[in-house]
XYZ file of C-alpha atoms in Angstrom:
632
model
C 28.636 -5.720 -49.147
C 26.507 -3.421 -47.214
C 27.565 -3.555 -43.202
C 23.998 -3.524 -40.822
C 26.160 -2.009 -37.505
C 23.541 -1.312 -35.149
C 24.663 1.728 -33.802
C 26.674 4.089 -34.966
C 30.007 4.637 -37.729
C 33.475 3.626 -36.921
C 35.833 6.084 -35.557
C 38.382 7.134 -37.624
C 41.865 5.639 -37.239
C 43.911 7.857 -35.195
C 45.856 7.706 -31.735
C 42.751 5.970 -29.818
C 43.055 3.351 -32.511
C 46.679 3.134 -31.902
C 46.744 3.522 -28.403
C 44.335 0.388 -27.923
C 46.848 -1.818 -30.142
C 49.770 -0.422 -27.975
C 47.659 -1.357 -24.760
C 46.694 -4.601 -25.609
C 50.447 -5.826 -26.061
C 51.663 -3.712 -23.599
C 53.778 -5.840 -21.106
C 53.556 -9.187 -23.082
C 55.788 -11.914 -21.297
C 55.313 -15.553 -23.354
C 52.149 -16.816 -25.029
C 50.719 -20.665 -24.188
C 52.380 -22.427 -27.434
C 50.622 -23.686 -28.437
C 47.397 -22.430 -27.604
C 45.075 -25.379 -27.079
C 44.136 -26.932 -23.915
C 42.431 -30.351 -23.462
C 40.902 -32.139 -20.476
C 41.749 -35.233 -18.979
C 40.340 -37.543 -21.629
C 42.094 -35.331 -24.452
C 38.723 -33.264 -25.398
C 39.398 -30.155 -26.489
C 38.421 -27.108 -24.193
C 39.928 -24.188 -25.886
C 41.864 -23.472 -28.865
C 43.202 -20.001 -29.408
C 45.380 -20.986 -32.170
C 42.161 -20.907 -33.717
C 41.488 -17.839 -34.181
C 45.035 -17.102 -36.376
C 43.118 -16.175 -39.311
C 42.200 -12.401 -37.826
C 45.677 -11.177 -38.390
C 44.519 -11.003 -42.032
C 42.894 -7.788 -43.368
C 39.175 -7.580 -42.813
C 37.144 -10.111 -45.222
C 34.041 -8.966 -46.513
C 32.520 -11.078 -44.383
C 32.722 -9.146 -41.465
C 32.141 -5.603 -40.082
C 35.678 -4.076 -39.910
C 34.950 -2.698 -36.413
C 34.099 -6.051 -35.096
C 37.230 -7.514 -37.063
C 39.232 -5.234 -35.370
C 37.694 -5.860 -31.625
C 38.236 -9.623 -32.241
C 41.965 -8.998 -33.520
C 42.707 -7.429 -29.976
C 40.820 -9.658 -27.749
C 41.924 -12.225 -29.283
C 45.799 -11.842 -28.010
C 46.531 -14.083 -25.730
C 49.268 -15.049 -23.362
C 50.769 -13.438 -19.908
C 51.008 -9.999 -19.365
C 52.341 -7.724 -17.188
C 50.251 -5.062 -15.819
C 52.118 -3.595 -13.108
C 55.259 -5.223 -11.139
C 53.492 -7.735 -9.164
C 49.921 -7.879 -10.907
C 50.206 -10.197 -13.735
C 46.809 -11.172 -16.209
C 46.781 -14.474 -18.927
C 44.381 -13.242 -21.214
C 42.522 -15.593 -24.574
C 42.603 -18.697 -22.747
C 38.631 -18.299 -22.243
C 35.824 -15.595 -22.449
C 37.219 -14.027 -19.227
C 41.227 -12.693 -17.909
C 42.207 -14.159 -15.454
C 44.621 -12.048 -13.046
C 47.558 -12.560 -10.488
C 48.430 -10.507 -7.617
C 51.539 -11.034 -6.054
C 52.005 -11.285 -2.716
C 54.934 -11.790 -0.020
C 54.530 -15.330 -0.410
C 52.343 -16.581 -2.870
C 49.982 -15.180 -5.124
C 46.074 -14.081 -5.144
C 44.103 -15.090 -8.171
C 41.436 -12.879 -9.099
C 38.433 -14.502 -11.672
C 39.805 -18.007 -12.068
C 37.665 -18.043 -15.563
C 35.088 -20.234 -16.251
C 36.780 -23.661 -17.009
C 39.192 -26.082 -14.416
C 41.133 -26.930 -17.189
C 41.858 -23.381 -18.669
C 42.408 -21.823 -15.262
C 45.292 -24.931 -14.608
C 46.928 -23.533 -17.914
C 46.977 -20.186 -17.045
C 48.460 -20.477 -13.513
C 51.292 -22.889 -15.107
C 51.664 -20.404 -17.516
C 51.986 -17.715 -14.842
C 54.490 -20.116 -12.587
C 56.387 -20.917 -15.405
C 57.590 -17.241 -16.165
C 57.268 -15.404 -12.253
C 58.179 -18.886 -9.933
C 56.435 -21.700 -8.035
C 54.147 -19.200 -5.774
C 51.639 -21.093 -3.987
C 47.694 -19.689 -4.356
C 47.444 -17.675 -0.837
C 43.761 -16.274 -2.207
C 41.464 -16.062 -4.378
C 38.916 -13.079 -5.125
C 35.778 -14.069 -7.618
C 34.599 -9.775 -8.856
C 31.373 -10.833 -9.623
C 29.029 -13.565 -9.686
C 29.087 -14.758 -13.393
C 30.691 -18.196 -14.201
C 33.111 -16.803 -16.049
C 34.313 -15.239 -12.850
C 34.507 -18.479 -10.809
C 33.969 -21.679 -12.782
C 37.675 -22.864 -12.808
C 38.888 -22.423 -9.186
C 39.254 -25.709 -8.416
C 41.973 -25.608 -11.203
C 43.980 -23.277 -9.511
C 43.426 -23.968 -5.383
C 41.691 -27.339 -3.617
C 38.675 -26.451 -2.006
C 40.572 -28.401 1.530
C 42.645 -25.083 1.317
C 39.742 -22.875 1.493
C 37.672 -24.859 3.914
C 40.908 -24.500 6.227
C 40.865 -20.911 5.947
C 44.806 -20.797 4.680
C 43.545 -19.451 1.053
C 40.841 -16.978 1.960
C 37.672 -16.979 -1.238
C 36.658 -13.543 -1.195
C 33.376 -12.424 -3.125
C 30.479 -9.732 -2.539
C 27.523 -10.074 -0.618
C 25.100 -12.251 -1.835
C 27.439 -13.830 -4.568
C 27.200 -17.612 -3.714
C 23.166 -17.255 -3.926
C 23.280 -15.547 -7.327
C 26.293 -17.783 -8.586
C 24.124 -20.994 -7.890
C 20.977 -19.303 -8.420
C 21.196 -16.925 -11.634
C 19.929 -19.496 -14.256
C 18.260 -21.957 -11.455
C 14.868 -20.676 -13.201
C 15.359 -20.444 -16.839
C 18.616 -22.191 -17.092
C 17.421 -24.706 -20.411
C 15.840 -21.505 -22.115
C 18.965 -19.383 -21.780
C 21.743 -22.259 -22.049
C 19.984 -23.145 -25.490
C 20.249 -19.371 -26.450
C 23.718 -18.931 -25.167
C 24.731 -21.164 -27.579
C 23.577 -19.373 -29.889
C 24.607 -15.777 -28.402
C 28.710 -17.408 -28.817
C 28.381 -19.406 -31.983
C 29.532 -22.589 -29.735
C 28.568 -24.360 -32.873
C 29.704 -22.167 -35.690
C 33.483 -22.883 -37.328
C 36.235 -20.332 -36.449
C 36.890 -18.430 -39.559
C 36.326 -14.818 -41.711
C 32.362 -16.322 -42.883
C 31.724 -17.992 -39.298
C 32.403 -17.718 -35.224
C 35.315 -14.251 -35.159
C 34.626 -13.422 -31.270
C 31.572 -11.764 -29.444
C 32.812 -8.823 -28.295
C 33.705 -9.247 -24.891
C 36.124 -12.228 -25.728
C 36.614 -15.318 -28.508
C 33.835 -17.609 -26.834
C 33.546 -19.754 -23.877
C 35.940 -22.381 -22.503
C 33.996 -25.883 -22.338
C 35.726 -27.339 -19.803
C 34.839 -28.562 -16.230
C 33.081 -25.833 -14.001
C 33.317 -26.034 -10.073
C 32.455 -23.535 -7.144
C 34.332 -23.130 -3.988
C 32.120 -21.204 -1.621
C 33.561 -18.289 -0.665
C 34.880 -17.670 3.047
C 34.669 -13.845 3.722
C 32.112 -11.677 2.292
C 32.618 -7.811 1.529
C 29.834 -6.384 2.790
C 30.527 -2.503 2.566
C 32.133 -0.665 0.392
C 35.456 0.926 1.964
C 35.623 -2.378 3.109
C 39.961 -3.435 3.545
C 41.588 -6.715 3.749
C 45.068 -7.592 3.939
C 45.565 -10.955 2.010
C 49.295 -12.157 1.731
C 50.715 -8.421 2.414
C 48.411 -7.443 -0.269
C 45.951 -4.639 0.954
C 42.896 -4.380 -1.060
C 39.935 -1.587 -0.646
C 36.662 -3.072 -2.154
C 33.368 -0.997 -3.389
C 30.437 -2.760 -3.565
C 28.140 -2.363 -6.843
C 25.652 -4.658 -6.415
C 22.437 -4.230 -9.791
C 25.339 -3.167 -12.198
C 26.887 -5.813 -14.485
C 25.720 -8.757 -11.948
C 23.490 -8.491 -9.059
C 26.329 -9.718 -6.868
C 29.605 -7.150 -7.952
C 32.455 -5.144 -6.967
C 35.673 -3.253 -7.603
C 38.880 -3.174 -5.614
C 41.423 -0.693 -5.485
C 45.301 -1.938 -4.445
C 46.421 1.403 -2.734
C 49.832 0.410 -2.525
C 50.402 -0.433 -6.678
C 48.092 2.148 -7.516
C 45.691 -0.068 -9.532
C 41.979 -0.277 -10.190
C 40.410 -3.586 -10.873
C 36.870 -2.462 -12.423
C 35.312 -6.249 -12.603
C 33.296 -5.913 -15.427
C 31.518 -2.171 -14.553
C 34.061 -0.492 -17.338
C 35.283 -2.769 -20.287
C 36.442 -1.838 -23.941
C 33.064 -2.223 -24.895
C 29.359 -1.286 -24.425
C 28.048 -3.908 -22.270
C 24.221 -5.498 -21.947
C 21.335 -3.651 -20.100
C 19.751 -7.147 -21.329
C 21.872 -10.041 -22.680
C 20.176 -11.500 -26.120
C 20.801 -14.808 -23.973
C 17.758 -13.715 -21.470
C 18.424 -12.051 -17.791
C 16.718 -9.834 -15.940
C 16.978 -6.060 -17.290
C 19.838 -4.571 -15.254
C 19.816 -1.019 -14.296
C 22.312 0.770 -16.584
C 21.172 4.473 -13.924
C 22.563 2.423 -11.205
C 25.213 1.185 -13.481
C 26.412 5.071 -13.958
C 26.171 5.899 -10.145
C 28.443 3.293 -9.308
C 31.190 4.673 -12.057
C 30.565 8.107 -10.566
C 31.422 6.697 -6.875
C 34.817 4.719 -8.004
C 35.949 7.968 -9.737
C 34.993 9.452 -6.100
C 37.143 6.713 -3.960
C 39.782 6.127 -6.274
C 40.874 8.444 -9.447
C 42.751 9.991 -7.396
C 45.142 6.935 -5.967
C 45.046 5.252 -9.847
C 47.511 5.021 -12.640
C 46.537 1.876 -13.829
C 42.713 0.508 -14.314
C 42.165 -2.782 -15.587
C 39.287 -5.601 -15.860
C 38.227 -8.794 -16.134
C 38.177 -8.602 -19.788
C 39.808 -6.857 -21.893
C 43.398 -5.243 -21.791
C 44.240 -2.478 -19.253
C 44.281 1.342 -19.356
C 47.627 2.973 -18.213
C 47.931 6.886 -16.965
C 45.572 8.399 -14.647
C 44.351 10.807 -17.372
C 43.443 8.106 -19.759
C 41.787 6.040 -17.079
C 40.389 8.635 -15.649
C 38.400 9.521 -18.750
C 37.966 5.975 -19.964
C 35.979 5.710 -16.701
C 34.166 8.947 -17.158
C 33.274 7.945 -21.033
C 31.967 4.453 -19.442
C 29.818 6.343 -16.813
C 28.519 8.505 -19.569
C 27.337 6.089 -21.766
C 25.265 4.380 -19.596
C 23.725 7.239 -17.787
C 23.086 8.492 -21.390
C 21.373 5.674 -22.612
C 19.048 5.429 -19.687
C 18.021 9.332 -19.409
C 17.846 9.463 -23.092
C 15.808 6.421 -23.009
C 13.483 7.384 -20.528
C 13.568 10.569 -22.218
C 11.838 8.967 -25.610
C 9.806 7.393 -23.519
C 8.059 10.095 -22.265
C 7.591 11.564 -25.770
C 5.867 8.534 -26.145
C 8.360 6.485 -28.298
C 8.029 2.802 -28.265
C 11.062 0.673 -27.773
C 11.553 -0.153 -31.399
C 11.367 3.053 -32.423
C 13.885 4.563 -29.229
C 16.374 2.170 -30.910
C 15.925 3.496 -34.334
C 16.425 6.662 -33.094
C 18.824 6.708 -30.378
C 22.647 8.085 -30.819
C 25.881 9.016 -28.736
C 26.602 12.381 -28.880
C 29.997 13.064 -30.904
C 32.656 12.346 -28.129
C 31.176 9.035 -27.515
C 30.773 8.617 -30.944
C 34.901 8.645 -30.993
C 35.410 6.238 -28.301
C 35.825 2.628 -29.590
C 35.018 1.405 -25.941
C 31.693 2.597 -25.703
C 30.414 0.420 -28.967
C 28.312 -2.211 -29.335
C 30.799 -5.240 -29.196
C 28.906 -6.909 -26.742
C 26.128 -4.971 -26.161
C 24.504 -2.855 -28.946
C 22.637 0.733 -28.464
C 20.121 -1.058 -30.469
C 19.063 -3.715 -27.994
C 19.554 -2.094 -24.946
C 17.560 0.972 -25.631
C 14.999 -1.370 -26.189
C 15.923 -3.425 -22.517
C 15.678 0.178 -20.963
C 12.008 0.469 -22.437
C 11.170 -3.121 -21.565
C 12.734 -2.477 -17.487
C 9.744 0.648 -17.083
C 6.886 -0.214 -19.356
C 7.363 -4.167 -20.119
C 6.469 -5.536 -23.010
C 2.984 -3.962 -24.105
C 4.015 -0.664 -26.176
C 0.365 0.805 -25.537
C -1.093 0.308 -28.955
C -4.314 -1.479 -27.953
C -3.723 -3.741 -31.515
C -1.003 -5.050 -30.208
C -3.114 -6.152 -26.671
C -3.786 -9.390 -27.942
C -2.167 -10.406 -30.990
C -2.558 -14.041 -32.597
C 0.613 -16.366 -31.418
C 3.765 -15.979 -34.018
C 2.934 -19.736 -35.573
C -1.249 -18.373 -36.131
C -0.156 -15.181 -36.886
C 1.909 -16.070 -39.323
C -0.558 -18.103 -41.138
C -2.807 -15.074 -41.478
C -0.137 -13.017 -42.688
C 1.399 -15.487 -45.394
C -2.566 -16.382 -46.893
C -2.786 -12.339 -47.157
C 0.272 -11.861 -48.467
C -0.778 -14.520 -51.805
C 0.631 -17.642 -50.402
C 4.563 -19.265 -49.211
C 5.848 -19.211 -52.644
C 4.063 -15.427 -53.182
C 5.949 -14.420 -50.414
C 9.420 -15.960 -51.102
C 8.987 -14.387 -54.692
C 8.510 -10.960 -52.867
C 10.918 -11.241 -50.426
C 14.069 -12.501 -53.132
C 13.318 -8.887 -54.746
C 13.814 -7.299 -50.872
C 16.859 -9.425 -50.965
C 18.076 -8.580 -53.981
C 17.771 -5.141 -53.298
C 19.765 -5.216 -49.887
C 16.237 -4.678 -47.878
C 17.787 -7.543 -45.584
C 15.806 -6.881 -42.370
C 12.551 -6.880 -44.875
C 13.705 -10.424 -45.782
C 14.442 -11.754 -42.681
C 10.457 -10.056 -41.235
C 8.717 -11.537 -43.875
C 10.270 -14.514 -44.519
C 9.892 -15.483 -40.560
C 5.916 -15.655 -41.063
C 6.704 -18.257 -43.917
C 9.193 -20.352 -41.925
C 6.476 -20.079 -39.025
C 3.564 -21.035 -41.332
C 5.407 -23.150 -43.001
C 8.645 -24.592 -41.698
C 9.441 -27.512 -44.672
C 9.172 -24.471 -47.357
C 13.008 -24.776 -48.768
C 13.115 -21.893 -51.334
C 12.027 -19.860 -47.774
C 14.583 -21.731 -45.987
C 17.673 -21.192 -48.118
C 17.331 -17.254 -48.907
C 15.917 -16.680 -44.939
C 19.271 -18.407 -44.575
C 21.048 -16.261 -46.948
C 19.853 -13.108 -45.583
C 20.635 -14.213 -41.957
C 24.286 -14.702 -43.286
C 24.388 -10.981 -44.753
C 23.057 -9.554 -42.141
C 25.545 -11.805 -39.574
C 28.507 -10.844 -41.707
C 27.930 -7.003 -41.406
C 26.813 -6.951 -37.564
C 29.207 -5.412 -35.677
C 27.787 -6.907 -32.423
C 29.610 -9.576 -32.384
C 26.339 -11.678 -30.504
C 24.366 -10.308 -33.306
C 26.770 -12.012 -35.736
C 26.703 -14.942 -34.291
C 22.692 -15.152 -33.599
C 22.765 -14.311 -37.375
C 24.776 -17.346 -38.239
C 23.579 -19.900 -36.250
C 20.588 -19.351 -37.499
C 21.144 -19.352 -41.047
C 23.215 -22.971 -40.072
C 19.922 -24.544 -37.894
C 18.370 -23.709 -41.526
C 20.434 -25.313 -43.378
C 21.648 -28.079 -40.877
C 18.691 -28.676 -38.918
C 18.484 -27.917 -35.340
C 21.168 -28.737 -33.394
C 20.705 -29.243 -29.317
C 23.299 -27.307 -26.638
C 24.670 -29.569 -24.808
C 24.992 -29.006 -20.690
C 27.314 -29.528 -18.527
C 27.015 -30.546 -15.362
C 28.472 -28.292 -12.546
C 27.827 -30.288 -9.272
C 29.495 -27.648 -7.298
C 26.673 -25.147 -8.145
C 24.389 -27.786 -7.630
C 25.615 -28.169 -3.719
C 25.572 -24.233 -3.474
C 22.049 -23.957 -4.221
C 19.769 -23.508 -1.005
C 17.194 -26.061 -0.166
C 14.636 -23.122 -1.107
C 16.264 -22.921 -4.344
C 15.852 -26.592 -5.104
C 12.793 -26.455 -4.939
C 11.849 -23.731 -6.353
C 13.573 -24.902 -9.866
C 11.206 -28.065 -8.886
C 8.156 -26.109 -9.285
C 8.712 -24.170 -12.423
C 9.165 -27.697 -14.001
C 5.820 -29.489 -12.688
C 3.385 -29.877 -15.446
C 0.863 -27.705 -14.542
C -2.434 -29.238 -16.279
C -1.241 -32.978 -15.293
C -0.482 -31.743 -11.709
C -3.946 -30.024 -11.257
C -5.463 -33.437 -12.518
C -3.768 -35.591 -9.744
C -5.535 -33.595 -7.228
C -3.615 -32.156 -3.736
C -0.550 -33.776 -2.506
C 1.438 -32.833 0.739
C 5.117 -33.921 0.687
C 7.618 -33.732 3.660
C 11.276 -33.975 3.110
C 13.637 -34.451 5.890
C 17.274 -33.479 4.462
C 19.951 -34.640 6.743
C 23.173 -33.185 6.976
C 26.300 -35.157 6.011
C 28.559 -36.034 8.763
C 30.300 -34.124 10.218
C 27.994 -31.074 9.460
C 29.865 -28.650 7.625
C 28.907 -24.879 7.716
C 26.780 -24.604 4.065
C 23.824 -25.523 2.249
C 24.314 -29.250 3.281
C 22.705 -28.917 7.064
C 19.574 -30.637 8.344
C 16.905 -28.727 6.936
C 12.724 -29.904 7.243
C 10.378 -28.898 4.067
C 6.776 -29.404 3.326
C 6.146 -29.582 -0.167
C 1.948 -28.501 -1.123
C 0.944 -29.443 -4.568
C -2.512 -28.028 -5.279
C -4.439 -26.448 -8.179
C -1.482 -27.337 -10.299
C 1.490 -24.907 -8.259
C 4.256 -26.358 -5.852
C 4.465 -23.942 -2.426
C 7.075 -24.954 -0.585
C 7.502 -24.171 3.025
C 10.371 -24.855 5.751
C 9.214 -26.989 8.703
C 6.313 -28.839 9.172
C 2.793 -28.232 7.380
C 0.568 -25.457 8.425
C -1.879 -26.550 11.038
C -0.029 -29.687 11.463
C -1.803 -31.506 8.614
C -0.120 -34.636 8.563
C 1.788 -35.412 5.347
C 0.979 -37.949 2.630
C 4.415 -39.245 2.360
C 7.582 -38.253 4.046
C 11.063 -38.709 2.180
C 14.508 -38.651 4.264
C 17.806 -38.542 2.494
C 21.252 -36.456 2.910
C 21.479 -33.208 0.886
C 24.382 -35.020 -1.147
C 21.546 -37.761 -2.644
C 19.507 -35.109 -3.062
C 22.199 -32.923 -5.283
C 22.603 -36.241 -6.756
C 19.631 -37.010 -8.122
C 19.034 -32.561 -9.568
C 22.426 -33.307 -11.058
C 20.710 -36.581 -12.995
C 24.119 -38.525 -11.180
C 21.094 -40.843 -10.128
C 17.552 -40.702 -9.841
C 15.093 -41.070 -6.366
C 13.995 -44.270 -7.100
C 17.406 -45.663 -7.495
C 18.873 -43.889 -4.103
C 15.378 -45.217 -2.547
C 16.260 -48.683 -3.421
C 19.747 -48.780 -2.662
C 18.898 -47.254 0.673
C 20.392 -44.188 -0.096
C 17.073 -42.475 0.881
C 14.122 -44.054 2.789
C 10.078 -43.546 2.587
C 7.382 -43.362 5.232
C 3.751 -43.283 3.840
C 1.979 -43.592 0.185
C 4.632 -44.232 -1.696
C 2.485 -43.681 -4.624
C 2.291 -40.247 -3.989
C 5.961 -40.049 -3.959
C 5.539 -41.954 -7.304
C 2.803 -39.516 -8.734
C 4.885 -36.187 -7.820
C 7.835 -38.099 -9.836
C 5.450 -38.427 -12.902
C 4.701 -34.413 -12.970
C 7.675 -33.430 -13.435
C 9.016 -31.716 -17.446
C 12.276 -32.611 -18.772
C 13.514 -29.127 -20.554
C 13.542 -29.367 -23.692
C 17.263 -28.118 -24.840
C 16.714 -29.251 -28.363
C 14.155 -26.781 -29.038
C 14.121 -24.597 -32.533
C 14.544 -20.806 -32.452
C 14.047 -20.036 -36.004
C 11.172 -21.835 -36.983
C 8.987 -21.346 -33.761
């Protein structure tokens, strides 16, 4: 078969190739055996015995570089990095990592699952002792980073302040807040982005790049209880000193490294893994900053090179030797500040985005390092995210100003092209000739225009599988393939699950906020002006986070929510005023209950119209998490 890798050749074999092999088992204690972990009513959660099949040779089904990526994430067990620093990696998307202290030991991204973070501290205990938890640091604020801390320390033990939660500034508002917005859109896409639905195997799911996939377990939030606020910032935890640099706009808005001094070890979050990361995730984000990205690198080469033998991450195995990790960190720096200057470069040449990622390569020493491919994140798609962060989406062409929508374009475009089965005729020839991405353009207008056509359906399908099984992005791949199975299976909805503990971290701002981006704009504007006051009462006792008293006035007018703390402007009187504790109200955003039932089992009282109350209720959207992708 033809491979489609979006950005560049595979290195040749040689001691990188070997070295990352050697790395990746380096220090290996005991595996989980076997490697399957279940929740409390016996639901599977993760199964890493799974992914057996990729000590074969490389099928034709997949791109060899990929193959190989997969092969060494997908190792997992406990490992030792140094004496006293200890990681379980492939038990989830994320590592996982223990420090050791004098009498216990700090956990460091307690992964994104309860129920896979339980397994990896037993597995830890089991092989280094009984330790108790004495802290816990969350890197960054992605869930992969926190989700499962309540499977490895009970929040009482935080709250008490005798297992200090330590995160950057600003990480509980983006870890409650990232997808508070879009959260349907991007949760239906995720699924998509790590093949939750595609079968393990050499034709289906082999990784994405940064890990297997995600756990699907239970996912809770402790808040944290100290902040790092500067970088140069130290804290002694259990002995342990760490030095932390903040680097907020890189891989997470909320991020930072931390050096141990006395070991000699780097922990780079997620700023430097064995892969190129995303500028823009195909899930949806906002476009992150890969100049920024590169300045940070530059600084922890600045604060820490020097003090390092070890660098490791939350993904990924480790890098041992200051020479090695000092150029592994120098080669990361590089290729981001590459791919922005070249980017903006091409942009002021006047190339479009498409055409930047057409064009855009790594010099030849990048070109050699395996960690600077597209894994994760291809050249491809973030050259274009680089274009889209300065000059959005219009490329300038004043034809493509105001374009017909995909579905009424693609009606136009099929009727000039001689008709659905024209088309389908044309585009088998494309196929046939390994023109893949011809087949997949054209035959998208059909499925658009016509959605039912099957002969359209089963080669789009076809080529979506071709193109999926030579991607070596391994979210390419599995885009690829769950779209050729939503073709051939129908669509099939991503489930959610609920995370009340993210729920309770939102702010009251928040809240509301995710309220107004789900009002029904042309039914609100019909109902005419409302003016809603919500009195949230604290729980008793008060404790210090988003649960105290808070006042809001909600406006509703022309069809947009404002909300504003305290009382109306002007002291307009409200319609209706609701009062009820911040725990009914995460209740009923969680769907745990809804506002009529807490209203009539007292939960949460009502002074006023009621049927304005009853009104707002009616304007609200349920997202749609069902939605197709292909064939809309």
């Amino acid at each position: 078969m033809t491979h489609t890798s979006q950005d560049h050749d595979s290195p040749a074999d040689g001691p990188d190739d070997a070295e990352d092999f050697a790395d990746a088992a380096r220090g290996f204690i005991a595996r989980l055996e076997p490697g399957a972990v279940h929740d409390a009513t016996g639901r599977l959660v993760w199964d890493a015995d799974a992914y057996a099949f990729l000590e074969e040779d490389c099928p034709p089904t997949a791109h060899p570089s990929l193959w190989r990526q997969s092969r060494l994430v997908a190792r997992q067990g406990l490992f030792e990095v140094v004496p006293g620093v200890y990681q379980v990696r492939g038990l989830d998307l994320s590592n996982i990592t223990f420090i050791e202290g004098r009498h216990g030991v700090i956990v460091v991204d307690p992964l994104i699952s309860t129920e896979v973070a339980a397994a990896a501290l037993c597995l830890y205990r089991t092989h280094r002792g009984e330790r108790p938890v004495t802290g816990v640091v969350y890197t960054h604020c992605h869930v992969d980073h926190f989700g499962g801390v309540r499977g490895i320390v009970d929040p009482a033990e935080a709250a008490s302040g005798r297992v200090p939660v330590i995160a950057p500034a600003g990480f509980l508002e983006h870890a409650a807040g990232e997808n508070v917005m879009t959260g349907p859109a991007m949760g239906r896409r995720s699924g998509y982005m790590y093949g939750a639905a595609l079968p393990k195997g050499p034709a289906g799911q082999i990784g994405c790049g940064l890990g297997q996939t995600t756990s699907l377990g239970g996912i809770s939030l402790i808040a944290p209880t100290l902040d790092v606020t500067a970088t140069g910032q130290t804290e002694t935890v259990d002995g342990v000193r760490l030095v932390f640099q903040l680097t907020p706009g890189t891989e997470a808005p909320a991020e930072m490294n931390f050096h141990l001094p006395d070991l000699r070890v780097l922990c780079v979050a997620e700023n430097a893994c064995h892969t190129l990361h995303n500028v823009l995730t195909l899930r949806g984000a906002l476009v992150r900053d890969p100049s920024a990205w590169a300045r940070y690198l530059t600084e922890t080469l600045a604060l820490f090179a020097d003090d390092t033998d070890v660098v490791f991450a939350s993904h990924h195995w480790p890098t041992w030797g200051q020479d090695r990790a000092v150029r592994f960190l120098e080669e990361q720096r590089d290729a981001y500040a590459y791919l922005h200057d070249q980017c903006v470069r091409l942009i002021n040449a006047g190339r479009t985005g498409a055409e930047i990622a057409e064009e855009l390569r790594y010099p030849p020493a990048l070109e050699r390092a395996w960690h600077v491919r597209g894994y994760y994140g291809s050249l491809s798609h973030n050259a274009k995210a680089v274009y889209q962060r300065y000059m959005g989406w219009f490329d300038g062409n004043p034809a493509h100003l105001w374009q017909h929508p995909p579905r009424e374009g693609a009606e136009r475009y099929v009727a000039f092209m001689g008709g659905a089965d024209a088309v389908v005729d044309k585009a088998r020839a494309s196929f046939e000739a390994g023109d893949l991405r011809w087949t997949a353009e054209v035959l998208s207008h059909v499925l658009l225009a016509r959605p039912e056509h099957a002969a359209a359906r089963a080669l789009q399908a076809s080529a979506f599988e071709q193109l999926g099984h030579g991607a070596e992005c391994g979210p390419w791949r599995n885009f690829y393939l769950m779209g050729a199975m939503e073709l051939r299976e129908g669509v099939r909805g991503t489930p959610s699950r609920g995370a009340p503990d993210i729920i309770a971290a939102l702010t009251v701002e928040q809240i509301f906020r995710s309220m107004a981006v789900r009002i029904n704009g042309p039914r609100a504007a019909a109902a005419g002006r409302m003016l809603l006051r919500w009195e949230i009462t604290a729980p008793e006792p008060a404790p210090e986070s988003p649960g105290m008293a808070e006042t809001w006035t909600v406006l509703l007018s022309n069809g947009a929510l404002t909300p504003m703390r305290g009382g109306a402007p002007r002291g307009e009187d409200p319609d209706v005023t609701l009062r009820l504790p911040r725990t009914v109200l995460d209740a009923v955003m969680s769907r745990a209950t809804t506002l009529a039932d807490a209203i009539a089992r007292g939960d949460a009282t009502v002074e006023g119209d009621v049927r304005t109350l009853l009104t707002f209720g009616s304007l609200t959207d349920r997202p749609d998490t069902r939605f197709p992708i292909v064939t809309r």
